[in-house]
mmCIF file of C-alpha atoms in Angstrom:
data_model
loop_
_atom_site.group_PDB
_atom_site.id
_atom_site.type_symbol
_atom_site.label_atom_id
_atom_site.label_comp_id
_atom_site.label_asym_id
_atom_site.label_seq_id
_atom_site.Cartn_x
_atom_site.Cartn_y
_atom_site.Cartn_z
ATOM 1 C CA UNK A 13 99.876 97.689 186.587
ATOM 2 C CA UNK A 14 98.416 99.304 183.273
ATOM 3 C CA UNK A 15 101.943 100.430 182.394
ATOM 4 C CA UNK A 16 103.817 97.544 183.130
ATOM 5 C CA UNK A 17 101.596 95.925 180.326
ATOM 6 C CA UNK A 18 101.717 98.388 178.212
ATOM 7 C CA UNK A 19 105.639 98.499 178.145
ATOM 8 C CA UNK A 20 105.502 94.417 177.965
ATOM 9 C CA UNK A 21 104.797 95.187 174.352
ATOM 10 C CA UNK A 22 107.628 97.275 173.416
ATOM 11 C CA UNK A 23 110.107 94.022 174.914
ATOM 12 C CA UNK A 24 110.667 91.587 172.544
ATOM 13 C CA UNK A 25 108.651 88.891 174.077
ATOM 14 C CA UNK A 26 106.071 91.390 173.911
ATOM 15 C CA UNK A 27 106.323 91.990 170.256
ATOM 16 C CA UNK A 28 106.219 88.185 169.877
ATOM 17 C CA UNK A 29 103.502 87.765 171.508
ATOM 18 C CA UNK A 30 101.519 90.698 169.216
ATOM 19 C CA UNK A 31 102.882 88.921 166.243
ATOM 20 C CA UNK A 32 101.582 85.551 167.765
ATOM 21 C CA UNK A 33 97.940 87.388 168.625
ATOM 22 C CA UNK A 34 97.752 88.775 164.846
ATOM 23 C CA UNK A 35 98.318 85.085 163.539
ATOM 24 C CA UNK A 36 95.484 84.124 165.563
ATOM 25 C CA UNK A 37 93.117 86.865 164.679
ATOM 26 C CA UNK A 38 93.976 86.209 161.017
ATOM 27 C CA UNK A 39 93.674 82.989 160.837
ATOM 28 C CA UNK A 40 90.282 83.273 162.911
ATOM 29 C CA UNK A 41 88.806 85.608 160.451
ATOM 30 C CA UNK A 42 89.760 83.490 157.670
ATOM 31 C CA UNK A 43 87.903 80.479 159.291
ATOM 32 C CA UNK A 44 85.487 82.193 160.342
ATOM 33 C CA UNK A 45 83.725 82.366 156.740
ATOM 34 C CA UNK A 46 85.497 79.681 155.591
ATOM 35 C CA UNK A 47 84.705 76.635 157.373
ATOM 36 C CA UNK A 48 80.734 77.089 157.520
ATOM 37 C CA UNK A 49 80.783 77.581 153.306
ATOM 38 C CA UNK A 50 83.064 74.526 153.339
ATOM 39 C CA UNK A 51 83.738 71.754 155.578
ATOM 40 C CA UNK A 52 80.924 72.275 157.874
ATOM 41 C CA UNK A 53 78.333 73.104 155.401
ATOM 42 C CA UNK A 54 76.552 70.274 156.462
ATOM 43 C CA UNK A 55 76.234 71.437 160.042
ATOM 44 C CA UNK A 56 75.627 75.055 159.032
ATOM 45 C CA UNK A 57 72.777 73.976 157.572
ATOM 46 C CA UNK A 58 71.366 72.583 160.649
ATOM 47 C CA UNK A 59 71.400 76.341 162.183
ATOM 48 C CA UNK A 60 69.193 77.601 159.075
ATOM 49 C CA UNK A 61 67.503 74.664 158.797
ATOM 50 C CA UNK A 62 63.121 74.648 159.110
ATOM 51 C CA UNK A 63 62.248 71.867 161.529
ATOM 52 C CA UNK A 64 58.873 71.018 162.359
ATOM 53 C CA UNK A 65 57.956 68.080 165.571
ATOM 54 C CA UNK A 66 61.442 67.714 165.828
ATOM 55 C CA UNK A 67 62.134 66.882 161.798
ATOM 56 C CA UNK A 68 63.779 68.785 158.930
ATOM 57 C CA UNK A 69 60.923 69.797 156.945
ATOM 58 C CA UNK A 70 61.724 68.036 153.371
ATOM 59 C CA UNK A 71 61.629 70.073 150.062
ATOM 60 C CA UNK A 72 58.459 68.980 148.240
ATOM 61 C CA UNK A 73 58.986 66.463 145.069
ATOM 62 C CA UNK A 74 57.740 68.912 142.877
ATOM 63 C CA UNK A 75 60.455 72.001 143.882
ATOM 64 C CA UNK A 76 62.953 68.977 143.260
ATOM 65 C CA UNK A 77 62.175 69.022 139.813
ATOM 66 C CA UNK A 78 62.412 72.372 139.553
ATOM 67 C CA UNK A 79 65.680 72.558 140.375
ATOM 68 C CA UNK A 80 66.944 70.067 138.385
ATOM 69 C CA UNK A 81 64.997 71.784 135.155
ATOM 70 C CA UNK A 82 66.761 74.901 136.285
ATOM 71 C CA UNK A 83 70.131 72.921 136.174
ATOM 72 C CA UNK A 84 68.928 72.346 132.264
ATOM 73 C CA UNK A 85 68.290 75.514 131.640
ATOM 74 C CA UNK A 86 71.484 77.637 133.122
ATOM 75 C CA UNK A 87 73.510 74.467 131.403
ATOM 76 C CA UNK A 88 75.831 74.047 134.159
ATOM 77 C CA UNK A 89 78.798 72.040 133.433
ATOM 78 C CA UNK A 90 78.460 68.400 135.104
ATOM 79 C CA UNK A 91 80.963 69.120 137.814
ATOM 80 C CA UNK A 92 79.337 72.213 139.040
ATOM 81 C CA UNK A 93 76.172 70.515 138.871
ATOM 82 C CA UNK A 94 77.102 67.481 140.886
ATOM 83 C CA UNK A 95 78.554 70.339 143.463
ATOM 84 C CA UNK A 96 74.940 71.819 144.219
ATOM 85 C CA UNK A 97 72.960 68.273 145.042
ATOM 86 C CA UNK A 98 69.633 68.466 144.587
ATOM 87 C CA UNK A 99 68.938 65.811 146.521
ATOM 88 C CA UNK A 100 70.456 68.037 149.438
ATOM 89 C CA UNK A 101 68.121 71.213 148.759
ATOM 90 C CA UNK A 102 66.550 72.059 152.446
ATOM 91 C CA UNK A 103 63.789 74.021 153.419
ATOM 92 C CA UNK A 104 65.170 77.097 154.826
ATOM 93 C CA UNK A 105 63.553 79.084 157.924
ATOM 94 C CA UNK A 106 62.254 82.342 156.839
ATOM 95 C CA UNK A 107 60.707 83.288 153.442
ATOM 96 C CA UNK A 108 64.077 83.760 151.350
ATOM 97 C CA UNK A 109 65.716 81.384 149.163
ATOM 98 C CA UNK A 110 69.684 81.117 149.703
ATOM 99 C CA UNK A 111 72.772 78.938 149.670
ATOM 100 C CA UNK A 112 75.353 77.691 151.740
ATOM 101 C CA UNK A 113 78.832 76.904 150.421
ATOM 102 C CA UNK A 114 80.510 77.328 147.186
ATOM 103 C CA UNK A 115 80.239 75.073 143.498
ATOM 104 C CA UNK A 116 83.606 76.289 143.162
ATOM 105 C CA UNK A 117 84.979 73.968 146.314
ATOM 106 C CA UNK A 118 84.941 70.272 146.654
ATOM 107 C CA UNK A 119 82.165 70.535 149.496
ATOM 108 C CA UNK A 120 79.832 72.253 146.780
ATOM 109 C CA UNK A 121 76.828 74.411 148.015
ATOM 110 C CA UNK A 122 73.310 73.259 149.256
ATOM 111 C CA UNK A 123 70.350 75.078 148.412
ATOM 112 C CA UNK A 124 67.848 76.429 151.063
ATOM 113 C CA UNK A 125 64.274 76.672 149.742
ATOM 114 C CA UNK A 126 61.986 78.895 151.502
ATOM 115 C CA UNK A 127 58.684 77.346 152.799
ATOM 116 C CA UNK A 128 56.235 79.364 150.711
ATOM 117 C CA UNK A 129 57.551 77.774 147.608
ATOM 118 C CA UNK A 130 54.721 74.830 148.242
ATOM 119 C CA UNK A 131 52.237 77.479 148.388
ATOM 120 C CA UNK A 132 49.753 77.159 145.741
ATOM 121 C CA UNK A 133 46.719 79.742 145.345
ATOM 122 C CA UNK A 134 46.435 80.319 149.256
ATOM 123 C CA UNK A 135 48.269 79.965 152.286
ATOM 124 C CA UNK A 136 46.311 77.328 154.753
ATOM 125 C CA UNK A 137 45.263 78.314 157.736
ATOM 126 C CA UNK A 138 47.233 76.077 160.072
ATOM 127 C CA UNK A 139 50.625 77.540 157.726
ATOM 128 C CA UNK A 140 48.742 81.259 159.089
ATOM 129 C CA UNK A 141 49.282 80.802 162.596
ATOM 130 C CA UNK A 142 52.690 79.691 162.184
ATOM 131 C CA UNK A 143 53.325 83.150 161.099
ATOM 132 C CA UNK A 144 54.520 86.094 162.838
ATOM 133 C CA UNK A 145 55.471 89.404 162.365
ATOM 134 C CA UNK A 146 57.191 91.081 165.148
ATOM 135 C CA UNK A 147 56.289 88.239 167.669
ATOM 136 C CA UNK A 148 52.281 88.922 166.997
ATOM 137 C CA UNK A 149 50.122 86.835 164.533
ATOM 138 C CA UNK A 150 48.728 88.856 161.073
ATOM 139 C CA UNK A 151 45.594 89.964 160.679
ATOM 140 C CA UNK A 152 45.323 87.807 157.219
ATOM 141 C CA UNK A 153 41.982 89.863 156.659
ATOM 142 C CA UNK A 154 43.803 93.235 156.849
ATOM 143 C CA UNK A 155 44.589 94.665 153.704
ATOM 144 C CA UNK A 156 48.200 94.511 154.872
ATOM 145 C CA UNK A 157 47.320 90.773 155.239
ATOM 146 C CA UNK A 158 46.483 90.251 152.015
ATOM 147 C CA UNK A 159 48.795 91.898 150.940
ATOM 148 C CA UNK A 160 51.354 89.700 152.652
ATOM 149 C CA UNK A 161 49.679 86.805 151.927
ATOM 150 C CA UNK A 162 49.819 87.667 147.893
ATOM 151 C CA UNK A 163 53.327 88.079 148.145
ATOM 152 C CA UNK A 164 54.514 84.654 149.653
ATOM 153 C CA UNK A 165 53.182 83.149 146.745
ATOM 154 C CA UNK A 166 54.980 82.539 143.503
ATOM 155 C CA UNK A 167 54.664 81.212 140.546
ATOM 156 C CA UNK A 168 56.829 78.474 138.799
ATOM 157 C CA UNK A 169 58.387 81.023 136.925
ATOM 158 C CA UNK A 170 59.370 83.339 139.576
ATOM 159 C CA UNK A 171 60.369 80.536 141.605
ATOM 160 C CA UNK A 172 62.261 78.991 138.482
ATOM 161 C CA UNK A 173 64.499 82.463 138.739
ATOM 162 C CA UNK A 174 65.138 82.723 142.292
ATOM 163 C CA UNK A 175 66.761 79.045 142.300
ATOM 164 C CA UNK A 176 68.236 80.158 139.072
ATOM 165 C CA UNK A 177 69.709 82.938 140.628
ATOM 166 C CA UNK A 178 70.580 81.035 143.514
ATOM 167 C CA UNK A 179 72.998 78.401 141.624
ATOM 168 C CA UNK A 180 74.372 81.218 139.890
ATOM 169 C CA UNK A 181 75.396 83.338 142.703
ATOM 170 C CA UNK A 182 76.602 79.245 144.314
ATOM 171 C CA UNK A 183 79.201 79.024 141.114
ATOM 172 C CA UNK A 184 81.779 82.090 141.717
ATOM 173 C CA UNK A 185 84.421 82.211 143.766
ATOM 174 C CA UNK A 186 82.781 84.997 146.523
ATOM 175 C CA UNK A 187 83.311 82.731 149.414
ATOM 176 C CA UNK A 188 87.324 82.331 148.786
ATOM 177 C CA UNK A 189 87.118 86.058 148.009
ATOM 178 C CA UNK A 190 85.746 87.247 150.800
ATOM 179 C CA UNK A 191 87.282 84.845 153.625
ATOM 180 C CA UNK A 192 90.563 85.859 151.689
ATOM 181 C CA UNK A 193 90.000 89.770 152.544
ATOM 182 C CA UNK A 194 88.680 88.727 155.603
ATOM 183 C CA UNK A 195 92.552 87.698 156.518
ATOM 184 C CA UNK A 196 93.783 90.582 154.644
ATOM 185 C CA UNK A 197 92.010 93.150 156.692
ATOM 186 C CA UNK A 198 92.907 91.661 159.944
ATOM 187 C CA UNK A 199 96.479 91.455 158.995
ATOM 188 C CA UNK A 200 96.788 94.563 157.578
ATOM 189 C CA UNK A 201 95.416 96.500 160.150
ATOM 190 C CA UNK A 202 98.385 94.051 162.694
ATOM 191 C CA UNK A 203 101.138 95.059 159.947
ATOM 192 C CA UNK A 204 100.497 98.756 159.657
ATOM 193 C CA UNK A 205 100.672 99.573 163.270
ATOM 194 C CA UNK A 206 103.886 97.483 163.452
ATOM 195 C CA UNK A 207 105.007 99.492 160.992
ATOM 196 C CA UNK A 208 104.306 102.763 162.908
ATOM 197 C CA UNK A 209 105.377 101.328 165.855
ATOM 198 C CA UNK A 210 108.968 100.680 164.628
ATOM 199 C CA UNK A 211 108.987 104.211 162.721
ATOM 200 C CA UNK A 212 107.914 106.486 164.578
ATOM 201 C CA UNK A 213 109.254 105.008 167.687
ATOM 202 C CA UNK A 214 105.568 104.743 169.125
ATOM 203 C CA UNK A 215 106.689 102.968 172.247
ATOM 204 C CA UNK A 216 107.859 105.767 173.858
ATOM 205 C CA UNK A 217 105.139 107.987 173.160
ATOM 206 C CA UNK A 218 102.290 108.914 175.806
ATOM 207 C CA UNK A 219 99.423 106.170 175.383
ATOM 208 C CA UNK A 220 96.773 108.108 174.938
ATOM 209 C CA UNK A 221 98.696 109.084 171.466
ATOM 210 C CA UNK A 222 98.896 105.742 170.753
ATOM 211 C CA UNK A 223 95.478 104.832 171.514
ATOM 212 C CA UNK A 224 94.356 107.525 169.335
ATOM 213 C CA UNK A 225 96.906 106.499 166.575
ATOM 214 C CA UNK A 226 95.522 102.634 166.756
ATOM 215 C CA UNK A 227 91.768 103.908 166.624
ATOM 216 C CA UNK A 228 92.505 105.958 163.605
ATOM 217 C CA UNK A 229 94.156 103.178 162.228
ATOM 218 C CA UNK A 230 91.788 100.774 162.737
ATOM 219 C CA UNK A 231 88.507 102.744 161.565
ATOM 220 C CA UNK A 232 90.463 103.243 158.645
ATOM 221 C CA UNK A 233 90.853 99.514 157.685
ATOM 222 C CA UNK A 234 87.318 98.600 159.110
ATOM 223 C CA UNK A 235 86.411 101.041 156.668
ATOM 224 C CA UNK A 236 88.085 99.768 154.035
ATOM 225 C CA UNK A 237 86.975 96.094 154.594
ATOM 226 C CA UNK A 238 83.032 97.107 154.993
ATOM 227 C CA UNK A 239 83.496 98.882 151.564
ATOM 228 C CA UNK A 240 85.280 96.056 149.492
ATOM 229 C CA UNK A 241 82.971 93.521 151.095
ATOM 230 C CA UNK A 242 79.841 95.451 150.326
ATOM 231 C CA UNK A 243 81.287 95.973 146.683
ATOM 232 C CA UNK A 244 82.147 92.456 146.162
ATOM 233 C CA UNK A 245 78.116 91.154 147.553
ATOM 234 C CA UNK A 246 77.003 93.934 145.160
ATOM 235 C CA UNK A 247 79.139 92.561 142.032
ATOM 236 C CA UNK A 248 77.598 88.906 142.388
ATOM 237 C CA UNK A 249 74.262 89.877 143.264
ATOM 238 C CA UNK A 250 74.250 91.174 139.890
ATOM 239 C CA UNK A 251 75.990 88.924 138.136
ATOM 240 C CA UNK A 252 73.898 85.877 139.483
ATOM 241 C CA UNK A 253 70.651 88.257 138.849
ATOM 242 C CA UNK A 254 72.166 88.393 135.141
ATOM 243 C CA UNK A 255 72.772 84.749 134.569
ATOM 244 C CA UNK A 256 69.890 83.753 135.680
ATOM 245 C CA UNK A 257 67.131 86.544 134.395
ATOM 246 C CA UNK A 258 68.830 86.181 131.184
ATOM 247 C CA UNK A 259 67.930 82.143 129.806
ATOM 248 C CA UNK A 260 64.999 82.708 128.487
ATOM 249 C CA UNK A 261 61.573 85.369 128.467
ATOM 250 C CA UNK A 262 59.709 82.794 131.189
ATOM 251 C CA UNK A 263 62.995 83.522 133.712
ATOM 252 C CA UNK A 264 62.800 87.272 132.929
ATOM 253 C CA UNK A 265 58.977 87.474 133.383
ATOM 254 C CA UNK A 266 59.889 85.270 136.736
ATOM 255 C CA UNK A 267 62.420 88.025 137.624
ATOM 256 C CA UNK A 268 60.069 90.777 137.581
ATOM 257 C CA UNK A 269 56.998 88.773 139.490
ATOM 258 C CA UNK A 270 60.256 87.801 141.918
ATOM 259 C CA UNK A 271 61.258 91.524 142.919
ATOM 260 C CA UNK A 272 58.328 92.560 142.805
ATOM 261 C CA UNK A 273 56.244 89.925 145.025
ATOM 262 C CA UNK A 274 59.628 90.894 147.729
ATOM 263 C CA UNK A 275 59.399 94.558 147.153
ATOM 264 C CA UNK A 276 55.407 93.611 147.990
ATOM 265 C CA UNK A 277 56.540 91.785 151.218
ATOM 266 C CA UNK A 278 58.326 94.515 152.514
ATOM 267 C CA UNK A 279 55.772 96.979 152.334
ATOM 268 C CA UNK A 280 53.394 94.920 153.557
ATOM 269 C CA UNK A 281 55.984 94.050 156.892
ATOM 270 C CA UNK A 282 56.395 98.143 156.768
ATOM 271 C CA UNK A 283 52.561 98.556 157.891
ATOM 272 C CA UNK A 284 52.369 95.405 159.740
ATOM 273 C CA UNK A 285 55.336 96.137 162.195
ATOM 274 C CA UNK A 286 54.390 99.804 163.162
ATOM 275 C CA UNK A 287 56.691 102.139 164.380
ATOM 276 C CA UNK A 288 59.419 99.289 163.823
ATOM 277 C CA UNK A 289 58.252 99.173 159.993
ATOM 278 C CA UNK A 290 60.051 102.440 158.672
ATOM 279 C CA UNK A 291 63.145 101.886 160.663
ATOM 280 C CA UNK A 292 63.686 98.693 157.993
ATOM 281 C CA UNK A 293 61.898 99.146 155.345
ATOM 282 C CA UNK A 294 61.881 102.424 152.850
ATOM 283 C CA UNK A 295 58.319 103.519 151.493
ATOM 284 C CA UNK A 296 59.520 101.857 147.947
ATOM 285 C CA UNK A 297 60.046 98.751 149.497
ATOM 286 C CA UNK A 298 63.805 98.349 149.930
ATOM 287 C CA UNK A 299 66.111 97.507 152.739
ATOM 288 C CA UNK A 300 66.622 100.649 154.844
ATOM 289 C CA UNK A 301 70.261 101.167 155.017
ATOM 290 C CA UNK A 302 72.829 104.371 156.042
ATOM 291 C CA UNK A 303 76.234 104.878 154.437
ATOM 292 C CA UNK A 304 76.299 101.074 153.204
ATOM 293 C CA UNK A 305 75.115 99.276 150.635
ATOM 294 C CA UNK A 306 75.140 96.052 151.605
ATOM 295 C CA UNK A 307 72.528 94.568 148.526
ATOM 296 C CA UNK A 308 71.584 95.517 145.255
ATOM 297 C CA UNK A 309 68.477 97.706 146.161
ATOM 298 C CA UNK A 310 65.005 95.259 145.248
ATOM 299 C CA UNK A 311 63.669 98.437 143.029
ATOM 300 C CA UNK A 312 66.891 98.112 141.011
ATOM 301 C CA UNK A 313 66.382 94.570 140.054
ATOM 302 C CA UNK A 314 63.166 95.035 139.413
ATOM 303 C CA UNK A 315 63.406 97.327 136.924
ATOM 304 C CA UNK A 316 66.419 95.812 135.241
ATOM 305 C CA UNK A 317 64.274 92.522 135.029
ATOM 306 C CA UNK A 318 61.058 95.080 133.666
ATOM 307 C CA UNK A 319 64.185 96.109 130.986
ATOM 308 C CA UNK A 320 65.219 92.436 130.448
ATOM 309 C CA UNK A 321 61.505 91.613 129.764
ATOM 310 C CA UNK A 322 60.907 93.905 127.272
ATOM 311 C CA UNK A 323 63.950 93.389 125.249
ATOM 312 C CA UNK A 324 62.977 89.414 124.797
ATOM 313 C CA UNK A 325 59.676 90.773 123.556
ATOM 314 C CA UNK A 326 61.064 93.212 121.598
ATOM 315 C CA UNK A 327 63.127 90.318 120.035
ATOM 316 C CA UNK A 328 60.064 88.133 118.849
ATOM 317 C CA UNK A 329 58.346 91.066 116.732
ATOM 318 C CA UNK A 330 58.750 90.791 113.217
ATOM 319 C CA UNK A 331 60.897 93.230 111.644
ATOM 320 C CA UNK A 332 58.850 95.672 109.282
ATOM 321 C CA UNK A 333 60.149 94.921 105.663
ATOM 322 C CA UNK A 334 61.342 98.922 104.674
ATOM 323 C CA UNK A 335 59.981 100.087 100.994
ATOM 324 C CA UNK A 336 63.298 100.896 98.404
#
């Protein structure tokens, strides 16, 4: 039975059917990022969406006009401004501000606001017990506690950034370039084993050759793809990090109190999830990862923003007149 389907594939109706299977696959993996940054950003935002009694939770009046001073301050063109709705902003589940969608497509991008962003000096107590770490409340008296506590709450400035940063990363064109080598991959990886196939006469060599062959083949463009994709996230992580810590000294100062405050939070979840606790977080604070780099590492921006801050200061001392 096995062979009689493998040797389909070497007919030409099996062939067809291959090339029919890649077209598929491709176009799959090009909808598959696609559509949920585009035409159903709307109910992708449903999935990531805080609800509380059965109701989105609304962004507070007073984050709304935050974001439409940050849309002053990066002086986004009209269009692009009218493609992030601010009147759309959500509150997001979980403690990280993101986006959805693309200001470089007709759909634009929404804006999910984290929860802690109406935090003022303290977190309440009934806002406490909604949290958990690991499935098990937080010891808020714990110095890991505090410690936790401290970092879910920002200030205007750093908040000011992270939307900032947010609108920034929203206006390029990563969505089209990544569901773009999303297709790529996938039909490279269906175009270069044709290509064996037909030179190498792989058909009527043993399977487990073949097998081996397709493997290879495969890891090699899986590879490939992980790599570009990671190098692409990297390029406009730093790029919106640059627009945005650059407007003015309050955004920079925001930057630092930003990536700091999260490098903070992750310590804090380091202690507070035990033996879990290393396995994601690195004593400095970052993301643990292996052989990828999927972010630009939180100590990184930290320090660039530390850099950024200093320069603006550096820029509003008088110059000493020199003696001739």
């Amino acid at each position: 039975m096995t062979n009689k389907f493998v040797a389909f594939f070497a007919t030409p109706n099996g062939q067809a059917t291959s090339a029919v299977a890649a077209l598929l696959a491709t176009s799959s993996a090009l909808l598959a990022k696609y559509l949920p940054n585009s035409l159903l950003v709307e109910q992708t935002r449903e999935f990531i969406q805080l609800f509380k009694d059965g109701l989105p939770v609304p962004v507070s009046a007073e984050t709304i006009k935050k974001i439409d001073q940050v849309k002053s301050d990066l002086k986004l063109d009209k269009d692009v401004a009218n493609r992030i709705p601010t009147e759309k902003a959500f509150t997001v589940f979980g403690f990280d501000v993101l986006h959805i969608g693309s200001a470089t497509f007709k759909t634009g991008a929404l804006l999910g606001i984290p929860i802690n962003f109406s935090y003022k000096s303290s977190i309440s107590e009934a806002d406490k017990k909604k949290i958990l770490v690991g499935q098990q409340t937080v010891h808020w008296s714990s110095p890991e506690g505090l410690a936790l506590e401290s970092s879910l709450i920002l200030s205007d400035s750093a908040q000011k950034y992270a939307i900032a940063r947010e609108m920034a990363k929203a206006n390029t064109h990563h969505v089209a370039l990544q569901t773009g080598l999303n297709g790529v991959s996938v039909f490279a990886y269906y175009y270069v084993t044709y290509a064996f196939n037909r030179r190498a006469n792989m058909f009527a060599r043993p399977l487990k050759l073949r097998v081996t062959l397709y493997s290879l083949l495969g890891s090699i463009v899986f590879t490939t793809w992980l790599f570009l994709k990671d190098f692409t996230t990297y390029h406009w992580e730093e790029k919106g990090d640059e627009k945005a810590g650059s407007i003015s000294e309050e955004y920079a100062q925001g930057a630092l109190e930003f990536y700091s405050k999260i490098l903070q939070r992750n310590l804090a979840m380091r202690s507070l999830l035990g033996d879990e606790g290393p396995k994601l977080y690195t004593s400095s604070g970052n993301d643990r990862e292996t052989f990828r780099t999927k972010h630009v590492p939180f100590v990184v921006l930290r320090d660039r923003a530390a850099l950024r801050c200093e320069s603006f200061k550096k820029s509003k001392e008088p110059e000493v007149p020199t003696s001739s």
